[in-house]
Amino acid sequence: MVEEQSANLRPRGKELVELLDSLGQVLAEPVLADRNFPPFPRATRDGYAVRAADLAQLPATLSVIGEIKAGAAADATFKIESGQAAAIMTGAPAPPGSDAVVMVEYTSRAADQVTITKGIAAGDNIVPIASEAKRGDKLLSPGVRLDHAAIAVVASVGRPRLLVYSKPRVAILSTGDEVVDIDVPLAPNQIRNSNSYSLAAQIQSAGGEPVLLPIAPDEPERLRELIADGLEADLLLLTGGVSMGKYDLVEQVLAQFQAEFFFTGAQIQPGRPVVFGRVPCGAGAPAREGASAPGDHTYFFGLPGNPVSTMVTFELFTRPVLEALAGMTPRKLVFLHARLKSEIKTKLGLKRFLPAILSGEFEQAEVELVRWQGSGDIAATAAANCYAVIPPDRERIAAGEWVPLLVR
Ligand code: AMP
Ligand code: MG
């Protein structure tokens, strides 16, 4: 089943983008070294290019036969012979005959003589030609999400444009009779729709393109229409309406689209009622663009409506699926660890993801829970910067214990 699923969880297509616009996009082609890296033996310090063997006896005095700055031709007209040195700058090609660079800090210069007070091993402060990569080597593989370091690699091989996977379009459908748009006056019994916006931000940060649908009431006909619209996207996210309440209709309406449910709950808090499944394309819903093969499906999540539940379940369950649709090479979720500042007491039974503040520096990472009113407390969660993960079998965790953190 896993293979069958992953065949469906594929990107829609490829497009050419400017390197300057490529941050966060997923590479759709291999990036090869167009030359050797480095293209010449590169000095990594300002100092003197020498033959290391000349420094067996210290101090050693060598005659300086020239100067090589960054940008100098790699085939310098002189060769370093025994007893000789050349002044050299960081980034310059080490001249033939030299095998090390002595840092200028360990030298003193008088006219064309340099006296060196510290020994050195052959190879020190020189990066050999082609030691980072040979011409033709693969530097980046398709599926890499472009961060600043990957962008540096693309720039270094002289590519102002590159092929990336098209971003998956992710439909967001918030549900609930009490939920209203953020730009209209609201009655005291109504709640502004924050989930569509937090989800849009999470989708963007995971490499997708959010498509906001109108808010669905807790009424099957209109919900059905909007779900049908949402199934035209590459992934559909619903929020609300997945709990056990009388008006929690999402699963029931999805079932009308021949939905297959992979799970309808998780032993976590917040986020327990989270639902994941897929709908065969054409089952009462228009086929999504590019999904023509028989057996194609559109995947959906029913995320719980409580704002923090929505946020946490997206990170745990939706982000990996979205990354697959974006063409990213699969990876595991990464949890950091920090010491607990003060004791935590909680209830047994569910794995908890509690908003917390990670602070400290270097080897002193510390974490403290924020005070909150439960999974509707957006303000407390916004003041936090991570979630402390509490295992289901711990009622009490003492100050000073290490706890895993889901960082956002
Ligand atoms: P539900 O999962 O539909 O039972 O909703 C759980 C809680 O989340 C209720 O208090 C809802 O009012 C709230 N809620 C549901 N949808 C949203 C939304 N889009 N934005 C903000 N709060 C919501
Ligand atoms: Mg609801």
Short mmCIF file of C-alpha atoms and ligand atoms in Angstrom, two decimals:
data_model
loop_
_atom_site.label_atom_id
_atom_site.label_comp_id
_atom_site.label_asym_id
_atom_site.label_seq_id
_atom_site.Cartn_x
_atom_site.Cartn_y
_atom_site.Cartn_z
CA MET A 1 0.00 0.00 0.00
CA VAL A 2 2.88 2.33 0.76
CA GLU A 3 4.15 2.08 -2.83
CA GLU A 4 0.72 2.58 -4.26
CA GLN A 5 0.31 5.68 -2.11
CA SER A 6 3.65 7.16 -2.98
CA ALA A 7 2.87 6.76 -6.70
CA ASN A 8 -0.03 9.12 -6.06
CA LEU A 9 1.95 11.47 -3.89
CA ARG A 10 4.01 12.96 -6.66
CA PRO A 11 4.53 16.48 -7.90
CA ARG A 12 2.40 17.84 -10.72
CA GLY A 13 5.12 19.09 -13.04
CA LYS A 14 8.32 21.06 -13.38
CA GLU A 15 9.04 24.69 -14.10
CA LEU A 16 12.03 26.92 -14.69
CA VAL A 17 12.60 29.60 -12.04
CA GLU A 18 15.14 32.33 -11.47
CA LEU A 19 17.70 31.36 -8.85
CA LEU A 20 16.78 34.48 -6.87
CA ASP A 21 13.18 33.22 -6.64
CA SER A 22 14.04 29.64 -5.79
CA LEU A 23 14.28 29.72 -1.98
CA GLY A 24 12.10 26.95 -0.53
CA GLN A 25 11.36 25.37 -3.92
CA VAL A 26 12.20 21.74 -4.58
CA LEU A 27 14.92 20.98 -7.11
CA ALA A 28 13.67 18.93 -10.09
CA GLU A 29 17.01 18.27 -11.82
CA PRO A 30 20.48 17.18 -10.74
CA VAL A 31 23.00 19.99 -10.35
CA LEU A 32 26.44 18.93 -11.61
CA ALA A 33 29.84 20.48 -11.05
CA ASP A 34 30.74 22.34 -14.26
CA ARG A 35 34.44 22.44 -13.23
CA ASN A 36 36.69 21.13 -10.51
CA PHE A 37 36.05 22.50 -7.00
CA PRO A 38 38.33 24.14 -6.22
CA PRO A 39 39.61 24.69 -9.76
CA PHE A 40 43.20 25.15 -8.45
CA PRO A 41 44.96 24.36 -5.17
CA ARG A 42 43.51 27.16 -3.09
CA ALA A 43 45.28 28.97 -0.25
CA THR A 44 43.00 29.33 2.76
CA ARG A 45 45.18 31.81 4.67
CA ASP A 46 47.15 34.96 4.06
CA GLY A 47 50.82 34.11 4.48
CA TYR A 48 53.60 32.38 2.61
CA ALA A 49 53.48 29.41 0.25
CA VAL A 50 56.36 27.12 1.19
CA ARG A 51 57.71 23.59 1.00
CA ALA A 52 56.86 22.12 4.40
CA ALA A 53 60.15 20.18 4.49
CA ASP A 54 62.04 23.53 4.54
CA LEU A 55 60.63 24.20 7.99
CA ALA A 56 62.13 21.15 9.71
CA GLN A 57 64.53 23.46 11.62
CA LEU A 58 63.04 26.57 13.23
CA PRO A 59 63.24 29.43 12.86
CA ALA A 60 63.69 29.03 9.09
CA THR A 61 64.59 31.87 6.75
CA LEU A 62 63.43 31.59 3.11
CA SER A 63 63.81 33.91 0.14
CA VAL A 64 60.59 35.43 -1.10
CA ILE A 65 60.47 35.14 -4.89
CA GLY A 66 57.10 36.72 -5.59
CA GLU A 67 53.54 37.48 -4.52
CA ILE A 68 50.31 35.73 -5.54
CA LYS A 69 46.98 37.38 -4.94
CA ALA A 70 43.46 35.99 -5.36
CA GLY A 71 42.62 36.01 -9.06
CA ALA A 72 46.21 35.35 -10.14
CA ALA A 73 46.64 32.83 -12.94
CA ALA A 74 46.94 29.33 -11.50
CA ASP A 75 50.04 28.48 -13.59
CA ALA A 76 52.29 31.05 -11.94
CA THR A 77 55.46 31.79 -13.89
CA PHE A 78 57.60 30.83 -10.93
CA LYS A 79 58.03 27.54 -9.11
CA ILE A 80 58.90 27.30 -5.42
CA GLU A 81 62.23 25.54 -4.99
CA SER A 82 63.77 24.45 -1.71
CA GLY A 83 64.67 27.52 0.35
CA GLN A 84 62.07 29.69 -1.37
CA ALA A 85 58.64 31.06 -0.48
CA ALA A 86 55.98 33.26 -2.12
CA ALA A 87 53.74 35.75 -0.36
CA ILE A 88 50.18 34.53 -0.89
CA MET A 89 46.65 35.73 -0.12
CA THR A 90 43.52 33.78 0.84
CA GLY A 91 41.81 32.43 -2.27
CA ALA A 92 44.93 32.56 -4.43
CA PRO A 93 46.33 29.51 -6.24
CA ALA A 94 49.24 27.91 -4.39
CA PRO A 95 52.21 28.00 -6.77
CA PRO A 96 53.82 24.87 -8.22
CA GLY A 97 56.42 23.40 -5.91
CA SER A 98 54.74 24.66 -2.71
CA ASP A 99 52.81 22.23 -0.52
CA ALA A 100 51.65 24.37 2.42
CA VAL A 101 50.85 27.94 3.41
CA VAL A 102 52.27 29.40 6.63
CA MET A 103 50.00 31.97 8.25
CA VAL A 104 51.40 35.47 8.16
CA GLU A 105 51.07 35.57 11.99
CA TYR A 106 54.02 33.14 12.28
CA THR A 107 56.35 35.06 9.98
CA SER A 108 58.47 38.20 9.94
CA ARG A 109 59.55 39.82 6.73
CA ALA A 110 62.73 41.76 5.96
CA ALA A 111 63.16 42.82 2.33
CA ASP A 112 63.02 39.60 0.28
CA GLN A 113 63.60 37.31 3.24
CA VAL A 114 60.93 35.80 5.46
CA THR A 115 61.63 34.17 8.81
CA ILE A 116 59.18 31.53 9.95
CA THR A 117 58.80 30.50 13.57
CA LYS A 118 56.25 27.68 13.38
CA GLY A 119 56.46 24.34 11.59
CA ILE A 120 53.77 23.07 9.28
CA ALA A 121 52.68 19.79 7.67
CA ALA A 122 52.47 19.31 3.91
CA GLY A 123 48.95 20.20 2.78
CA ASP A 124 48.23 22.65 5.60
CA ASN A 125 46.16 25.67 4.57
CA ILE A 126 45.81 24.50 0.96
CA VAL A 127 42.64 22.87 -0.39
CA PRO A 128 43.80 20.51 -3.18
CA ILE A 129 42.40 20.95 -6.68
CA ALA A 130 39.11 19.01 -7.18
CA SER A 131 39.08 17.83 -3.55
CA GLU A 132 35.58 19.23 -2.91
CA ALA A 133 34.16 17.94 -6.21
CA LYS A 134 35.34 16.83 -9.64
CA ARG A 135 33.91 18.27 -12.83
CA GLY A 136 30.71 16.28 -13.59
CA ASP A 137 30.10 15.20 -9.96
CA LYS A 138 26.52 15.51 -8.75
CA LEU A 139 26.40 18.30 -6.17
CA LEU A 140 22.62 18.37 -5.59
CA SER A 141 19.97 15.74 -6.37
CA PRO A 142 16.36 16.26 -7.41
CA GLY A 143 14.18 16.37 -4.31
CA VAL A 144 16.40 18.78 -2.39
CA ARG A 145 14.57 21.75 -0.92
CA LEU A 146 16.59 24.82 -1.83
CA ASP A 147 17.97 26.64 1.18
CA HIS A 148 20.65 29.31 1.10
CA ALA A 149 23.47 26.75 1.02
CA ALA A 150 21.94 24.83 -1.90
CA ILE A 151 21.39 28.16 -3.67
CA ALA A 152 25.10 28.90 -3.20
CA VAL A 153 25.89 25.59 -4.93
CA VAL A 154 23.63 26.40 -7.89
CA ALA A 155 25.22 29.84 -8.20
CA SER A 156 28.71 28.35 -8.02
CA VAL A 157 28.07 26.20 -11.11
CA GLY A 158 26.90 29.24 -13.06
CA ARG A 159 23.16 28.59 -13.24
CA PRO A 160 20.97 31.72 -13.05
CA ARG A 161 17.85 29.56 -13.65
CA LEU A 162 16.94 26.05 -12.57
CA LEU A 163 14.17 23.47 -12.81
CA VAL A 164 11.96 23.05 -9.76
CA TYR A 165 8.79 21.05 -9.12
CA SER A 166 5.54 22.96 -9.39
CA LYS A 167 4.20 23.76 -5.95
CA PRO A 168 1.26 21.59 -4.92
CA ARG A 169 -1.98 23.52 -4.55
CA VAL A 170 -3.53 22.86 -1.17
CA ALA A 171 -7.20 23.69 -0.64
CA ILE A 172 -8.19 24.90 2.83
CA LEU A 173 -11.76 24.41 3.93
CA SER A 174 -12.64 25.69 7.40
CA THR A 175 -15.95 24.46 8.72
CA GLY A 176 -18.29 25.59 11.49
CA ASP A 177 -21.51 27.59 11.81
CA GLU A 178 -19.81 29.87 14.35
CA VAL A 179 -16.79 30.60 12.16
CA VAL A 180 -16.75 33.86 10.16
CA ASP A 181 -14.39 35.63 7.79
CA ILE A 182 -11.90 38.02 9.31
CA ASP A 183 -13.06 41.10 7.39
CA VAL A 184 -16.72 41.19 8.44
CA PRO A 185 -18.37 42.47 11.64
CA LEU A 186 -19.07 39.61 14.00
CA ALA A 187 -21.64 38.82 16.67
CA PRO A 188 -20.60 37.84 20.22
CA ASN A 189 -21.39 34.18 19.49
CA GLN A 190 -19.11 34.04 16.48
CA ILE A 191 -15.44 33.13 16.13
CA ARG A 192 -13.08 34.59 13.55
CA ASN A 193 -11.55 32.14 11.14
CA SER A 194 -7.91 31.92 12.16
CA ASN A 195 -7.31 28.36 11.01
CA SER A 196 -7.42 29.13 7.30
CA TYR A 197 -4.68 31.69 7.84
CA SER A 198 -2.42 29.66 10.11
CA LEU A 199 -2.77 26.75 7.67
CA ALA A 200 -1.98 28.96 4.68
CA ALA A 201 1.22 30.01 6.45
CA GLN A 202 2.14 26.42 7.31
CA ILE A 203 1.43 25.31 3.73
CA GLN A 204 3.68 28.04 2.37
CA SER A 205 6.45 27.17 4.77
CA ALA A 206 6.18 23.51 3.69
CA GLY A 207 6.49 24.38 -0.01
CA GLY A 208 2.82 24.44 -1.05
CA GLU A 209 0.47 27.03 -2.48
CA PRO A 210 -2.63 27.62 -0.34
CA VAL A 211 -6.06 28.02 -1.92
CA LEU A 212 -8.63 29.36 0.56
CA LEU A 213 -12.19 28.16 0.07
CA PRO A 214 -15.22 29.86 1.60
CA ILE A 215 -16.10 28.78 5.14
CA ALA A 216 -18.41 25.76 5.15
CA PRO A 217 -21.42 25.74 7.47
CA ASP A 218 -22.27 22.62 9.51
CA GLU A 219 -24.76 21.60 6.86
CA PRO A 220 -24.22 18.60 4.54
CA GLU A 221 -25.28 20.07 1.17
CA ARG A 222 -23.03 23.12 1.17
CA LEU A 223 -20.22 21.16 2.83
CA ARG A 224 -20.46 18.61 0.02
CA GLU A 225 -20.23 21.32 -2.65
CA LEU A 226 -17.19 22.89 -1.05
CA ILE A 227 -15.47 19.53 -0.52
CA ALA A 228 -16.01 18.82 -4.23
CA ASP A 229 -14.31 22.14 -5.03
CA GLY A 230 -11.48 21.34 -2.64
CA LEU A 231 -10.86 17.95 -4.23
CA GLU A 232 -9.76 19.73 -7.41
CA ALA A 233 -6.60 20.76 -5.58
CA ASP A 234 -3.60 18.48 -5.07
CA LEU A 235 -4.44 18.11 -1.38
CA LEU A 236 -7.50 19.09 0.65
CA LEU A 237 -7.29 20.24 4.25
CA LEU A 238 -10.47 20.60 6.27
CA THR A 239 -10.59 22.04 9.75
CA GLY A 240 -13.29 21.44 12.31
CA GLY A 241 -16.19 19.06 12.20
CA VAL A 242 -14.20 15.86 12.87
CA SER A 243 -15.03 15.39 16.57
CA MET A 244 -17.91 13.40 18.00
CA GLY A 245 -20.43 16.27 18.07
CA LYS A 246 -23.85 16.01 16.46
CA TYR A 247 -22.85 18.60 13.83
CA ASP A 248 -19.40 17.16 13.09
CA LEU A 249 -20.25 16.13 9.54
CA VAL A 250 -16.93 16.05 7.75
CA GLU A 251 -16.30 12.28 7.78
CA GLN A 252 -19.88 11.51 6.84
CA VAL A 253 -19.80 13.87 3.84
CA LEU A 254 -16.36 12.62 2.75
CA ALA A 255 -17.77 9.08 2.81
CA GLN A 256 -20.16 10.19 0.04
CA PHE A 257 -17.07 10.64 -2.16
CA GLN A 258 -16.05 7.00 -1.55
CA ALA A 259 -13.37 8.19 0.82
CA GLU A 260 -10.92 5.66 2.14
CA PHE A 261 -9.85 6.56 5.69
CA PHE A 262 -6.31 5.61 6.73
CA PHE A 263 -6.89 6.79 10.28
CA THR A 264 -9.59 8.69 12.14
CA GLY A 265 -7.80 9.60 15.33
CA ALA A 266 -4.41 9.69 17.03
CA GLN A 267 -3.46 9.18 20.68
CA ILE A 268 -2.23 12.75 20.97
CA GLN A 269 -3.30 15.97 22.59
CA PRO A 270 -3.97 18.43 21.12
CA GLY A 271 -5.21 16.89 17.87
CA ARG A 272 -6.84 13.61 18.86
CA PRO A 273 -9.67 13.52 16.24
CA VAL A 274 -7.35 14.05 13.21
CA VAL A 275 -8.48 12.20 10.05
CA PHE A 276 -6.40 11.19 7.01
CA GLY A 277 -7.61 9.55 3.83
CA ARG A 278 -8.09 9.80 0.10
CA VAL A 279 -10.84 9.98 -2.45
CA PRO A 280 -10.63 8.29 -5.87
CA CYS A 281 -10.56 10.94 -8.60
CA GLY A 282 -13.90 11.12 -10.35
CA ALA A 283 -15.89 9.78 -7.38
CA GLY A 284 -18.41 12.58 -7.39
CA ALA A 285 -15.65 15.15 -7.51
CA PRO A 286 -14.10 16.69 -10.61
CA ALA A 287 -10.71 15.08 -11.39
CA ARG A 288 -7.90 17.31 -10.24
CA GLU A 289 -5.68 18.78 -12.88
CA GLY A 290 -3.04 16.30 -14.02
CA ALA A 291 -4.70 13.33 -12.30
CA SER A 292 -5.85 11.25 -15.21
CA ALA A 293 -4.29 7.85 -14.53
CA PRO A 294 -6.77 5.24 -13.35
CA GLY A 295 -6.37 4.73 -9.63
CA ASP A 296 -5.39 8.35 -9.01
CA HIS A 297 -6.56 9.79 -5.74
CA THR A 298 -6.78 13.11 -4.00
CA TYR A 299 -5.61 12.99 -0.41
CA PHE A 300 -7.30 14.87 2.39
CA PHE A 301 -6.85 15.66 6.07
CA GLY A 302 -9.66 16.44 8.45
CA LEU A 303 -7.85 18.49 11.05
CA PRO A 304 -9.51 19.26 14.38
CA GLY A 305 -10.96 22.79 14.56
CA ASN A 306 -9.27 23.93 17.74
CA PRO A 307 -6.59 26.29 16.45
CA VAL A 308 -3.64 24.72 18.24
CA SER A 309 -4.84 21.22 17.31
CA THR A 310 -4.90 22.34 13.68
CA MET A 311 -1.35 23.66 13.95
CA VAL A 312 0.10 20.59 15.67
CA THR A 313 -1.62 18.01 13.48
CA PHE A 314 -0.44 19.86 10.38
CA GLU A 315 3.18 19.63 11.58
CA LEU A 316 2.93 15.96 12.56
CA PHE A 317 0.85 14.53 9.72
CA THR A 318 0.21 16.99 6.89
CA ARG A 319 3.68 18.41 6.43
CA PRO A 320 5.23 15.05 5.38
CA VAL A 321 2.44 14.40 2.86
CA LEU A 322 2.73 17.92 1.47
CA GLU A 323 6.49 17.53 1.17
CA ALA A 324 5.99 14.35 -0.86
CA LEU A 325 3.55 16.17 -3.17
CA ALA A 326 6.12 18.94 -3.51
CA GLY A 327 8.69 16.39 -4.74
CA MET A 328 10.88 16.45 -1.67
CA THR A 329 12.97 13.45 -0.73
CA PRO A 330 11.25 11.92 2.33
CA ARG A 331 12.80 12.74 5.67
CA LYS A 332 12.01 12.09 9.30
CA LEU A 333 10.63 14.77 11.59
CA VAL A 334 13.45 16.21 13.67
CA PHE A 335 12.99 16.71 17.38
CA LEU A 336 15.43 18.83 19.40
CA HIS A 337 16.05 18.19 23.08
CA ALA A 338 16.35 20.61 25.98
CA ARG A 339 16.33 20.50 29.75
CA LEU A 340 13.11 21.31 31.48
CA LYS A 341 13.25 24.52 33.53
CA SER A 342 10.46 23.59 35.89
CA GLU A 343 8.49 20.47 36.74
CA ILE A 344 5.56 19.37 34.53
CA LYS A 345 2.53 17.50 35.83
CA THR A 346 0.10 16.07 33.32
CA LYS A 347 -2.39 13.27 32.74
CA LEU A 348 -1.55 9.81 31.47
CA GLY A 349 -2.77 8.25 28.23
CA LEU A 350 -1.97 10.62 25.36
CA LYS A 351 1.24 11.92 23.89
CA ARG A 352 1.11 15.64 24.51
CA PHE A 353 2.50 18.52 22.48
CA LEU A 354 2.52 21.48 24.82
CA PRO A 355 3.41 25.01 23.72
CA ALA A 356 6.75 25.94 25.24
CA ILE A 357 9.58 28.41 25.03
CA LEU A 358 13.03 27.15 24.11
CA SER A 359 15.74 29.50 25.34
CA GLY A 360 19.35 29.50 26.45
CA GLU A 361 22.50 29.44 24.45
CA PHE A 362 25.14 27.05 23.18
CA GLU A 363 25.15 24.06 25.58
CA GLN A 364 22.49 25.54 27.89
CA ALA A 365 19.25 24.87 25.99
CA GLU A 366 16.30 25.12 28.37
CA VAL A 367 12.60 24.81 27.84
CA GLU A 368 9.57 25.94 29.81
CA LEU A 369 5.89 25.40 29.14
CA VAL A 370 3.78 28.49 28.56
CA ARG A 371 0.64 28.86 30.64
CA TRP A 372 -2.29 28.17 28.40
CA GLN A 373 -6.00 27.52 28.42
CA GLY A 374 -5.84 24.47 26.18
CA SER A 375 -5.92 23.94 22.45
CA GLY A 376 -7.96 27.04 21.67
CA ASP A 377 -5.35 29.36 23.16
CA ILE A 378 -3.80 31.02 20.14
CA ALA A 379 -2.17 33.85 22.08
CA ALA A 380 -0.25 31.52 24.40
CA THR A 381 0.84 29.44 21.43
CA ALA A 382 2.03 32.50 19.53
CA ALA A 383 4.15 33.43 22.56
CA ALA A 384 5.76 29.97 22.45
CA ASN A 385 8.35 28.87 19.90
CA CYS A 386 8.07 25.08 20.10
CA TYR A 387 6.04 22.21 21.53
CA ALA A 388 7.42 20.08 24.36
CA VAL A 389 6.61 16.43 23.72
CA ILE A 390 5.39 14.57 26.82
CA PRO A 391 5.14 10.77 26.53
CA PRO A 392 1.79 9.16 27.39
CA ASP A 393 3.20 7.22 30.36
CA ARG A 394 4.58 10.18 32.33
CA GLU A 395 2.49 11.99 34.94
CA ARG A 396 5.36 14.06 36.21
CA ILE A 397 8.60 15.22 34.64
CA ALA A 398 11.12 16.83 36.98
CA ALA A 399 12.99 20.06 36.37
CA GLY A 400 16.33 19.29 34.73
CA GLU A 401 15.10 16.28 32.72
CA TRP A 402 15.65 16.29 28.97
CA VAL A 403 12.50 16.51 26.87
CA PRO A 404 12.05 16.30 23.08
CA LEU A 405 10.75 19.38 21.29
CA LEU A 406 8.87 19.83 18.06
CA VAL A 407 10.26 23.11 16.76
CA ARG A 408 8.23 25.25 14.50
P1 AMP B 1 -14.66 21.64 16.00
O1 AMP B 1 -13.44 20.80 15.73
O2 AMP B 1 -15.43 21.95 14.79
O3 AMP B 1 -15.48 21.01 17.09
O4 AMP B 1 -14.12 23.00 16.58
C1 AMP B 1 -13.39 23.02 17.78
C2 AMP B 1 -13.17 24.44 18.26
O5 AMP B 1 -12.37 25.13 17.31
C3 AMP B 1 -14.43 25.26 18.40
O6 AMP B 1 -14.30 26.04 19.57
C4 AMP B 1 -14.44 26.11 17.17
O7 AMP B 1 -15.14 27.31 17.34
C5 AMP B 1 -13.00 26.35 16.92
N1 AMP B 1 -12.77 26.55 15.49
C6 AMP B 1 -13.21 25.73 14.50
N2 AMP B 1 -12.83 26.19 13.30
C7 AMP B 1 -12.12 27.31 13.52
C8 AMP B 1 -11.46 28.23 12.65
N3 AMP B 1 -11.47 28.09 11.33
N4 AMP B 1 -10.79 29.28 13.22
C9 AMP B 1 -10.78 29.41 14.55
N5 AMP B 1 -11.39 28.59 15.42
C10 AMP B 1 -12.06 27.55 14.92
MG MG B 2 -17.23 22.75 14.36
#
